[in-house]
Amino acid sequence: MSPIGILGGTFDPIHFGHLRLAQEVADQLRLAEVRFIPSGTPPHRAAPGTLAADRLAMVRLAVAGNALFTVDPRESSSTAPGYTVDTLTALRSEVGAAQSLVMILGADAFLDLATWSRWHQLFELAHVAVAYRPGFPVDTWQSRMPQPLAAEYNARLLHQPFSVHVAPAGGIVVVPIAELNISATMIRDSLRQGKNPRYLLPDSIYQYIQEHMLYSEN
Ligand code: ATP
């Protein structure tokens, strides 16, 4: 029973930063699978301008052909704010108490974790894998973490990444990945300025964006 990775996000749109994140964490931690969970109505940020159905469709297209990657549409179909702790609680009851779960976060998302609803409970439900992201160098994390998050980080940090195979939840592991300076914001801005975002995201996603005329308004 290798661990299952969980990658939540707005994916507005999904890009190569997300896909490399998932692939490298899966490889380094030897995950059985990475489940992409596109948000419906994200509680922590402004509502995305793109319909949940379009963001879900793009995630499905982007992961097609990778046997490690799956898509979980549960948050996309809900109009209520989707809290990660509720999604993980539901997943935990589906997979059972013994199955290891690993919530994958880029460093920016991890540094924000203490603002999430019932965030301490997340560690009872899953491990947390924190991956490098440009703009958030690892040697600045400690100084950028609020004290309650720093306390969890210091108490839970696993120095042996494969410890996520031993316990079902509760650890934090840092995963050094190739830093790709790509964000969905950058892609949306490029498209609105009429620039070509090729090679920042899969061609199939760029094609979907063009066919559905996404991100074209000012
Ligand atoms: P936006 O620019 O709209 O805020 P984003 O590109 O940060 O979007 P999200 O969908 O918000 O993408 O991110 C989902 C998850 O993927 C988060 O944990 C985030 O840290 C991570 N992530 C996104 N892009 C990268 C990247 N280039 N490198 C590492 N992690 C990333």
Coordinates of C-alpha atoms in Angstrom, one line a residue, residues 62-216:
A62 CA -3.6 17.3 -18.9
V63 CA -3.3 14.1 -17.0
A64 CA -4.5 11.8 -19.8
G65 CA -1.8 9.4 -20.7
N66 CA 0.0 9.4 -17.3
A67 CA -0.9 6.1 -15.5
L68 CA 0.1 7.6 -12.1
F69 CA -2.3 10.6 -12.4
T70 CA -6.0 10.5 -11.6
V71 CA -8.7 13.2 -11.3
D72 CA -11.1 13.5 -8.4
P73 CA -14.0 15.7 -9.4
R74 CA -15.7 15.9 -5.9
E75 CA -14.9 19.6 -5.2
S76 CA -15.7 20.7 -8.8
S77 CA -19.3 19.6 -8.6
S78 CA -20.0 21.5 -5.4
T79 CA -21.0 25.1 -5.2
A80 CA -20.4 25.3 -1.5
P81 CA -16.9 26.4 -0.3
G82 CA -14.7 23.2 -0.4
Y83 CA -12.5 22.9 2.6
T84 CA -9.5 20.7 2.2
V85 CA -10.0 19.2 5.7
D86 CA -13.5 18.0 4.7
T87 CA -12.2 16.6 1.4
L88 CA -9.4 14.7 3.2
T89 CA -11.8 13.5 5.9
A90 CA -14.0 12.0 3.2
L91 CA -11.0 10.5 1.4
R92 CA -9.7 9.0 4.6
S93 CA -13.0 7.2 5.3
E94 CA -12.9 5.8 1.8
V95 CA -9.3 4.5 1.8
G96 CA -9.2 3.3 5.5
A97 CA -7.1 4.2 8.5
A98 CA -4.0 2.4 7.3
Q99 CA -3.5 3.9 3.9
S100 CA -0.9 6.6 3.7
L101 CA -2.1 9.9 2.2
V102 CA 0.3 12.7 1.2
M103 CA -1.1 16.2 0.6
I104 CA 1.2 17.9 -1.9
L105 CA 1.8 21.6 -1.6
G106 CA 4.1 24.1 -3.3
A107 CA 6.1 26.2 -0.8
D108 CA 3.8 29.2 -1.3
A109 CA 0.7 27.2 -0.4
F110 CA 2.5 25.6 2.6
L111 CA 3.5 29.0 4.0
D112 CA -0.2 29.9 3.8
L113 CA -1.4 26.8 5.5
A114 CA -2.2 28.3 8.9
T115 CA -4.9 30.4 7.3
W116 CA -6.8 27.3 6.2
S117 CA -9.9 26.1 8.0
R118 CA -9.1 23.6 10.9
W119 CA -5.6 23.3 9.5
H120 CA -4.1 21.4 12.5
Q121 CA -6.5 18.5 11.7
L122 CA -4.9 18.1 8.3
F123 CA -1.9 16.4 9.9
E124 CA -4.2 13.8 11.5
L125 CA -5.5 13.0 8.0
A126 CA -2.4 13.1 5.8
H127 CA 1.3 13.7 5.6
V128 CA 2.3 17.0 3.9
A129 CA 4.9 17.1 1.2
V130 CA 6.2 20.6 0.6
A131 CA 7.9 21.2 -2.7
Y132 CA 10.2 24.0 -3.8
R133 CA 8.7 26.9 -5.7
P134 CA 10.5 29.9 -7.2
G135 CA 10.2 33.0 -5.0
F136 CA 10.0 30.9 -1.9
P137 CA 13.6 29.7 -1.3
V138 CA 13.8 27.0 1.4
D139 CA 16.2 29.0 3.6
T140 CA 13.5 31.7 4.0
W141 CA 10.7 29.3 5.0
Q142 CA 11.4 29.5 8.8
S143 CA 11.3 33.3 8.8
R144 CA 8.2 33.4 6.7
M145 CA 6.2 30.8 8.7
P146 CA 3.8 32.1 11.3
Q147 CA 4.8 30.7 14.7
P148 CA 2.0 28.0 15.0
L149 CA 3.0 26.7 11.6
A150 CA 6.7 26.8 12.5
A151 CA 5.9 24.7 15.6
E152 CA 4.1 22.0 13.5
Y153 CA 6.9 22.1 10.9
N154 CA 9.7 21.6 13.5
A155 CA 7.8 18.9 15.3
R156 CA 6.7 16.9 12.3
L157 CA 9.6 17.3 9.8
L158 CA 10.7 13.9 8.5
H159 CA 14.4 13.6 7.5
Q160 CA 13.8 10.3 5.8
P161 CA 11.2 10.9 3.0
F162 CA 10.2 7.2 2.8
S163 CA 8.8 7.6 6.4
V164 CA 5.6 8.5 4.6
H165 CA 5.4 4.8 3.7
V166 CA 5.5 3.8 7.4
A167 CA 2.7 5.9 9.0
P168 CA -0.6 6.9 7.4
A169 CA -0.4 10.6 8.3
G170 CA 1.3 13.2 10.5
G171 CA 4.7 14.0 8.9
I172 CA 6.0 16.9 6.9
V173 CA 8.5 16.1 4.1
V174 CA 10.4 18.6 2.0
V175 CA 10.8 17.6 -1.6
P176 CA 13.4 19.5 -3.7
I177 CA 12.0 19.7 -7.3
A178 CA 13.1 21.5 -10.4
E179 CA 11.9 25.1 -9.9
L180 CA 9.7 26.1 -12.8
N181 CA 8.8 29.8 -12.7
I182 CA 5.3 29.2 -14.0
S183 CA 2.0 30.3 -12.4
A184 CA -1.6 30.3 -13.7
T185 CA -1.7 34.0 -13.1
M186 CA 1.3 34.5 -15.5
I187 CA -0.5 32.4 -18.1
R188 CA -3.9 34.2 -17.7
D189 CA -2.1 37.6 -17.9
S190 CA -0.2 36.5 -21.0
L191 CA -3.4 35.4 -22.8
R192 CA -5.1 38.6 -21.9
Q193 CA -2.2 40.5 -23.4
G194 CA -2.5 38.4 -26.6
K195 CA 0.8 36.6 -25.9
N196 CA 1.4 33.0 -26.7
P197 CA 1.7 30.7 -23.6
R198 CA 3.0 27.7 -25.5
Y199 CA 5.6 25.6 -23.6
L200 CA 4.3 26.8 -20.2
L201 CA 1.4 24.3 -20.4
P202 CA 0.4 21.3 -22.5
D203 CA -0.6 22.0 -26.1
S204 CA -3.9 20.3 -25.4
I205 CA -4.7 22.8 -22.7
Y206 CA -3.8 25.8 -25.0
Q207 CA -6.1 24.3 -27.6
Y208 CA -8.9 23.9 -25.1
I209 CA -8.4 27.6 -24.0
Q210 CA -8.6 28.7 -27.6
E211 CA -11.7 26.6 -28.4
H212 CA -13.6 27.8 -25.4
M213 CA -12.3 31.4 -25.6
L214 CA -11.1 31.4 -22.0
Y215 CA -9.0 34.3 -20.6
S216 CA -9.7 36.6 -23.5

